[in-house]
Coordinates of C-alpha atoms and ligand atoms in Angstrom, one line a residue:
X1 CA -15.4 -2.4 7.9
X2 CA -15.4 -5.2 5.2
X3 CA -18.6 -5.4 3.4
X4 CA -19.3 -9.0 1.4
X5 CA -16.7 -11.3 -0.1
X6 CA -16.4 -10.0 -3.7
X7 CA -13.2 -8.2 -4.4
X8 CA -13.1 -4.6 -5.6
X9 CA -9.6 -5.1 -6.7
X10 CA -8.2 -8.3 -7.7
X11 CA -4.4 -8.5 -8.4
X12 CA -3.2 -11.8 -10.0
X13 CA 0.5 -12.8 -10.6
X14 CA 1.7 -9.3 -11.3
X15 CA 5.2 -9.0 -12.3
X16 CA 7.0 -5.6 -12.9
X17 CA 10.6 -5.4 -14.2
X18 CA 12.9 -2.5 -15.0
X19 CA 15.6 -2.7 -17.6
X20 CA 18.6 -1.1 -16.4
X21 CA 22.2 -0.9 -17.5
X22 CA 23.2 -3.4 -14.8
X23 CA 20.4 -5.8 -15.6
X24 CA 16.8 -6.8 -15.3
X25 CA 15.5 -5.5 -11.9
X26 CA 12.5 -7.7 -10.8
X27 CA 10.9 -5.2 -8.6
X28 CA 7.5 -7.1 -8.4
X29 CA 7.4 -10.9 -8.8
X30 CA 4.2 -12.9 -9.1
X31 CA 2.2 -10.8 -6.5
X32 CA -1.6 -11.7 -6.0
X33 CA -4.0 -10.3 -3.5
X34 CA -7.6 -9.2 -3.4
X35 CA -9.0 -6.0 -1.7
X36 CA -12.8 -6.2 -0.5
X37 CA -15.3 -3.4 -0.2
X38 CA -14.6 -1.4 2.8
X39 CA -11.3 -3.1 3.6
X40 CA -8.0 -1.5 4.5
X41 CA -5.3 -3.7 3.1
X42 CA -1.8 -3.1 4.6
X43 CA 1.4 -3.7 2.4
X44 CA 4.5 -3.7 4.5
X45 CA 8.2 -4.4 3.9
X46 CA 11.4 -2.7 3.8
X47 CA 12.7 0.0 1.1
X48 CA 12.9 -1.7 -2.2
X49 CA 10.5 -4.7 -1.5
X50 CA 8.2 -3.7 -4.1
X51 CA 5.4 -2.0 -2.1
X52 CA 5.1 1.2 -4.2
X53 CA 5.8 -0.5 -7.5
X54 CA 3.0 -2.8 -6.9
X55 CA 0.8 0.2 -6.4
X56 CA 2.0 2.3 -9.3
X57 CA 1.5 -1.0 -11.4
X58 CA -2.2 -1.0 -10.3
X59 CA -2.7 2.5 -12.0
X60 CA -0.2 1.8 -14.8
X61 CA 1.9 4.8 -13.6
X62 CA 5.4 2.8 -14.2
X63 CA 7.4 4.8 -16.6
X64 CA 7.8 2.5 -19.5
X65 CA 10.5 2.2 -20.6
X66 CA 12.5 1.4 -18.6
X67 CA 9.7 -0.3 -16.6
X68 CA 7.5 -3.1 -18.0
X69 CA 4.6 -4.8 -16.6
X70 CA 5.7 -8.5 -17.6
X71 CA 2.6 -10.4 -16.8
X72 CA -0.5 -10.7 -14.5
X73 CA -4.0 -9.3 -14.3
X74 CA -5.2 -6.2 -12.4
X75 CA -9.1 -6.6 -12.1
X76 CA -11.2 -3.6 -10.9
X77 CA -14.7 -5.0 -10.5
X78 CA -13.8 -7.8 -13.2
X79 CA -12.4 -5.4 -15.8
X80 CA -8.7 -6.0 -16.4
X81 CA -6.9 -2.6 -16.1
X82 CA -3.8 -3.9 -18.0
X83 CA -6.1 -4.2 -21.1
X84 CA -7.6 -0.9 -20.8
X85 CA -6.9 2.0 -23.2
X86 CA -5.5 5.3 -22.3
X87 CA -8.9 6.9 -22.1
X88 CA -10.4 4.4 -19.7
X89 CA -7.4 4.6 -17.5
X90 CA -7.8 8.3 -17.3
X91 CA -11.4 7.7 -16.1
X92 CA -10.1 5.1 -13.5
X93 CA -7.2 7.4 -12.1
X94 CA -8.7 10.0 -9.9
X95 CA -12.2 8.4 -10.5
X96 CA -12.6 4.9 -9.1
X97 CA -9.2 4.7 -7.9
X98 CA -7.3 7.5 -6.2
X99 CA -3.8 7.9 -4.8
X100 CA -2.0 9.8 -2.2
X101 CA 1.7 10.1 -1.8
X102 CA 4.3 10.5 0.9
X103 CA 5.2 14.2 0.3
X104 CA 2.0 16.3 -0.6
X105 CA 4.2 19.2 -1.5
X106 CA 5.5 17.6 -4.6
X107 CA 2.1 16.3 -5.5
X108 CA 0.5 19.8 -5.6
X109 CA 1.0 22.4 -8.1
X110 CA 2.7 25.2 -6.3
X111 CA 1.2 27.8 -8.9
X112 CA -2.5 27.0 -8.4
X113 CA -5.0 27.8 -5.7
X114 CA -5.9 24.4 -4.0
X115 CA -9.7 25.1 -4.9
X116 CA -8.6 24.8 -8.6
X117 CA -6.4 21.8 -8.0
X118 CA -9.4 19.9 -6.3
X119 CA -12.0 21.3 -8.9
X120 CA -10.2 20.0 -11.9
X121 CA -10.9 16.3 -11.2
X122 CA -14.5 17.2 -10.6
X123 CA -14.9 18.9 -13.9
X124 CA -13.1 15.9 -15.7
X125 CA -14.9 13.0 -13.8
X126 CA -18.2 14.4 -13.0
X127 CA -18.7 17.0 -15.9
X128 CA -19.2 19.9 -13.2
X129 CA -18.8 23.6 -14.1
X130 CA -15.7 25.5 -12.7
X131 CA -18.2 27.4 -10.3
X132 CA -19.9 24.1 -9.0
X133 CA -16.5 22.4 -8.9
X134 CA -15.0 25.1 -6.8
X135 CA -17.9 25.0 -4.5
X136 CA -17.7 21.2 -4.0
X137 CA -14.0 21.8 -3.4
X138 CA -14.9 24.0 -0.3
X139 CA -17.3 21.0 0.9
X140 CA -14.4 18.6 0.6
X141 CA -11.9 20.8 2.4
X142 CA -14.5 21.1 5.2
X143 CA -15.0 17.3 5.2
X144 CA -11.3 16.5 5.6
X145 CA -11.1 19.1 8.7
X146 CA -9.7 22.4 7.4
X147 CA -11.0 25.2 9.2
X148 CA -12.0 28.2 7.6
X149 CA -12.3 26.3 4.3
X150 CA -14.1 29.2 2.0
X151 CA -10.7 31.4 2.8
X152 CA -8.2 28.5 2.8
X153 CA -9.5 27.3 -0.6
X154 CA -8.2 30.4 -2.4
X155 CA -4.7 30.0 -0.8
X156 CA -1.8 28.3 -2.5
X157 CA 0.1 25.1 -1.2
X158 CA 2.9 26.9 0.3
X159 CA 0.5 28.5 2.8
X160 CA -0.4 25.3 4.3
X161 CA 1.5 23.1 6.9
X162 CA 2.5 19.7 6.0
X163 CA -0.6 17.9 7.7
X164 CA -3.0 20.4 6.1
X165 CA -1.3 19.8 2.7
X166 CA -1.9 16.0 3.3
X167 CA -5.5 17.0 4.1
X168 CA -5.7 18.9 0.8
X169 CA -4.4 15.7 -1.0
X170 CA -7.1 13.6 0.6
X171 CA -9.7 16.1 -0.1
X172 CA -8.6 15.7 -4.0
X173 CA -8.6 11.9 -3.6
X174 CA -12.0 11.5 -2.4
X175 CA -13.8 14.1 -4.5
X176 CA -15.0 11.5 -6.9
X177 CA -15.9 9.2 -4.4
X178 CA -13.4 6.5 -5.4
X179 CA -14.0 2.9 -4.8
X180 CA -10.3 2.5 -3.7
X181 CA -7.7 4.9 -2.2
X182 CA -4.1 3.9 -2.4
X183 CA -2.3 5.7 0.3
X184 CA 1.5 5.2 -0.3
X185 CA 3.3 6.1 3.1
X186 CA 0.9 9.0 3.6
X187 CA 2.1 10.0 7.0
X188 CA 6.0 9.5 6.7
X189 CA 6.7 13.0 6.2
X190 CA 4.6 14.1 9.2
X191 CA 5.1 14.6 13.0
X192 CA 3.4 11.9 15.2
X193 CA 0.6 13.8 16.3
X194 CA -0.4 15.0 12.8
X195 CA 0.2 11.3 11.5
X196 CA -2.4 10.1 14.1
X197 CA -4.9 12.7 12.8
X198 CA -4.4 11.7 9.1
X199 CA -4.5 8.0 9.9
X200 CA -7.8 8.6 11.9
X201 CA -9.2 10.7 8.8
X202 CA -8.5 7.9 6.5
X203 CA -10.0 5.5 8.7
X204 CA -13.2 7.4 9.2
X205 CA -13.6 8.3 5.5
X206 CA -13.2 4.4 4.8
X207 CA -15.9 3.6 7.3
X208 CA -18.4 6.5 6.3
X209 CA -18.0 6.0 2.6
X210 CA -17.4 2.1 2.7
X211 CA -14.3 2.9 0.6
X212 CA -11.5 0.3 0.3
X213 CA -7.9 1.4 1.0
X214 CA -4.5 0.0 0.2
X215 CA -2.2 1.4 2.9
X216 CA 1.5 1.1 2.0
X217 CA 3.7 1.6 5.1
X218 CA 6.9 0.3 6.6
X219 CA 5.4 1.2 10.3
X220 CA 3.9 -1.9 11.8
X221 CA 2.2 0.2 14.5
X222 CA 0.3 1.8 11.9
X223 CA -0.6 -1.6 10.4
X224 CA -1.8 -2.8 13.8
X225 CA -4.1 0.4 14.2
X226 CA -5.4 0.7 10.9
X227 CA -5.6 -2.5 8.7
X228 CA -7.9 -5.4 8.4
X229 CA -5.6 -7.6 6.4
X230 CA -1.6 -7.3 5.9
X231 CA 0.5 -8.5 3.1
X232 CA 4.4 -8.8 3.9
X233 CA 6.6 -8.2 0.9
X234 CA 10.1 -9.1 0.4
X235 CA 12.2 -8.9 -2.7
X236 CA 9.2 -8.3 -4.8
X237 CA 7.1 -10.9 -3.6
X238 CA 4.4 -11.4 -0.9
X239 CA 5.9 -13.9 1.6
X240 CA 3.0 -13.7 4.2
X241 CA -0.5 -12.6 4.2
X242 CA -3.1 -12.7 6.8
X243 CA -5.8 -10.8 8.9
X244 CA -4.0 -8.4 11.1
X245 CA -4.7 -10.1 14.5
X246 CA -3.4 -13.6 13.6
X247 CA -0.5 -12.0 11.8
X248 CA 0.6 -10.1 15.0
X249 CA -0.3 -12.7 17.3
X250 CA 1.7 -15.5 15.5
X251 CA 3.7 -14.7 12.5
X252 CA 4.8 -17.6 10.5
X253 CA 7.3 -16.4 8.1
X254 CA 10.8 -15.7 9.7
X255 CA 10.9 -12.3 8.0
X256 CA 7.7 -11.3 9.4
X257 CA 9.0 -12.7 12.8
X258 CA 12.2 -10.6 12.3
X259 CA 10.1 -7.5 11.7
X260 CA 7.9 -7.8 14.6
X261 CA 10.8 -8.4 16.9
X262 CA 12.5 -5.2 15.7
X263 CA 9.7 -3.0 17.0
X264 CA 10.5 -1.3 20.4
X265 CA 8.0 -2.6 23.1
X266 CA 7.0 -0.8 26.4
X267 CA 7.1 -4.1 28.3
X268 CA 10.9 -4.7 27.6
X269 CA 13.7 -3.3 29.8
X270 CA 15.3 -0.3 28.4
X271 CA 18.9 -1.8 28.7
X272 CA 17.6 -4.8 26.3
X273 CA 19.4 -4.6 23.0
X274 CA 16.9 -4.3 20.2
X275 CA 16.8 -7.0 17.6
X276 CA 17.6 -6.2 14.1
X277 CA 17.4 -8.6 11.1
X278 CA 21.0 -9.6 10.2
X279 CA 22.1 -8.8 6.7
X280 CA 20.6 -6.5 4.0
X281 CA 17.9 -7.1 1.3
X282 CA 19.2 -8.7 -1.8
X283 CA 20.2 -7.2 -5.1
X284 CA 17.0 -7.6 -7.2
X285 CA 19.0 -7.8 -10.5
X286 CA 21.0 -10.9 -9.1
X287 CA 18.4 -12.9 -6.9
X288 CA 19.5 -16.0 -5.2
X289 CA 18.0 -19.3 -6.9
X290 CA 15.9 -20.2 -3.9
X291 CA 14.3 -18.3 -0.9
X292 CA 15.6 -14.6 -1.3
X293 CA 15.5 -14.3 2.5
X294 CA 17.8 -17.5 2.9
X295 CA 21.1 -15.6 3.5
X296 CA 19.5 -13.6 6.5
X297 CA 17.3 -16.6 7.8
X298 CA 18.4 -18.3 10.9
X299 CA 16.0 -21.2 10.1
X300 CA 17.5 -21.7 6.6
X301 CA 17.8 -25.4 5.4
X302 CA 19.6 -26.6 2.4
X303 CA 16.5 -26.6 0.3
X304 CA 16.1 -23.0 1.0
X305 CA 18.8 -21.8 -1.1
X306 CA 18.2 -24.3 -3.9
X307 CA 14.3 -23.9 -4.7
X308 CA 11.8 -21.2 -3.9
X309 CA 9.2 -22.2 -1.4
X310 CA 5.7 -22.8 -2.6
X311 CA 2.8 -20.7 -1.2
X312 CA 1.3 -22.6 1.9
X313 CA -2.4 -21.9 2.4
X314 CA -3.7 -22.3 6.0
X315 CA -6.5 -21.4 8.3
X316 CA -5.5 -18.2 10.4
X317 CA -7.6 -19.3 13.2
X318 CA -10.5 -17.0 12.5
X319 CA -12.0 -18.8 9.6
X320 CA -9.9 -16.7 7.0
X321 CA -7.1 -18.0 4.9
X322 CA -3.5 -17.0 5.6
X323 CA -0.6 -17.8 3.1
X324 CA 3.2 -18.0 3.7
X325 CA 6.0 -18.8 1.4
X326 CA 8.3 -20.8 3.6
X327 CA 9.8 -24.4 3.4
X328 CA 9.2 -24.5 7.3
X329 CA 5.5 -24.9 6.6
X330 CA 5.5 -27.2 3.7
X331 CA 4.3 -30.7 4.5
X332 CA 6.9 -32.2 2.0
X333 CA 10.3 -30.7 1.9
X334 CA 12.5 -32.4 -0.7
X335 CA 15.3 -34.2 1.2
X336 CA 13.7 -33.8 4.7
X337 CA 11.9 -36.5 6.5
X338 CA 9.6 -35.4 9.2
Ligands
SF4_1 FE1 13.9 -19.2 5.9 FE2 14.0 -21.1 4.4 FE3 11.7 -20.1 5.2 FE4 13.2 -18.8 3.5 S1 12.1 -20.8 3.2 S2 12.2 -18.0 5.2 S3 15.3 -19.3 4.1 S4 13.2 -21.2 6.5

């Protein structure tokens, strides 16, 4: 449920690189987007498209070196996180912005009871005593649907199932009432029934707390069911961004069209061969000069491999703006007369 038009988070021209022995990897290249209050903003794309690096850059969790945030602005309520000092960042991490990851087992400390792990952030950010924080931890475990929360709070992560561990992570993440929750592939490691429960929980928490969410996924079904707005990433750039309905109804970028055509559909004959995008994602150390999708694109024109397409803005049919980076939608294409 989006409230107002002012962004909670505004990312502008973000570029993150990694210096490797093979060369400079342009993992994120000139990415811009806004997330409004209560909005669920989906980021989709293949592995290596820059989804996770974008989100790690927002919280400045990129290992530096070899990583480097080369340029850009990350504004949280108008304050640039790239200019924040370490103390200010610590207050943001787990305070205004929380993050949950794909595999909760690697994010939880196996040696600490879960109540202590939840309590830690509450002591740091809200100044609660250990006793108060552990009491609040039990309330949070109840809020995310963990039965018998008083007893389970005293247990260790290995005593929880995968779905219950992800609920513990969500309890930790919402403990300080964040303005923004970043969920990076939160259900990939879970089976489908538990996936649906966790996604439903995130949606409910976003609605009841008017909490904004950035949801990173490669699952277009999850995007369709959860998100208000979607950004499609390819080779470190956002190639298309729109409200969810117009994007699914009428994808404009050939890469988005290919992703949607690759999803199995119940109304297709079982004998029909499932579409797959030809080729493989490019090497981010050695990107082609023009559109990085050109070697895989069936609509490629000569200009596509010479010059990177500009960002085209258009109305998405519901009064909202959509953007697409593709020469097919440019009014003036050098060398082409329409
Ligand atoms: Fe295809 Fe050209 Fe559009 Fe790139 S710019 S997606 S190569 S048509």
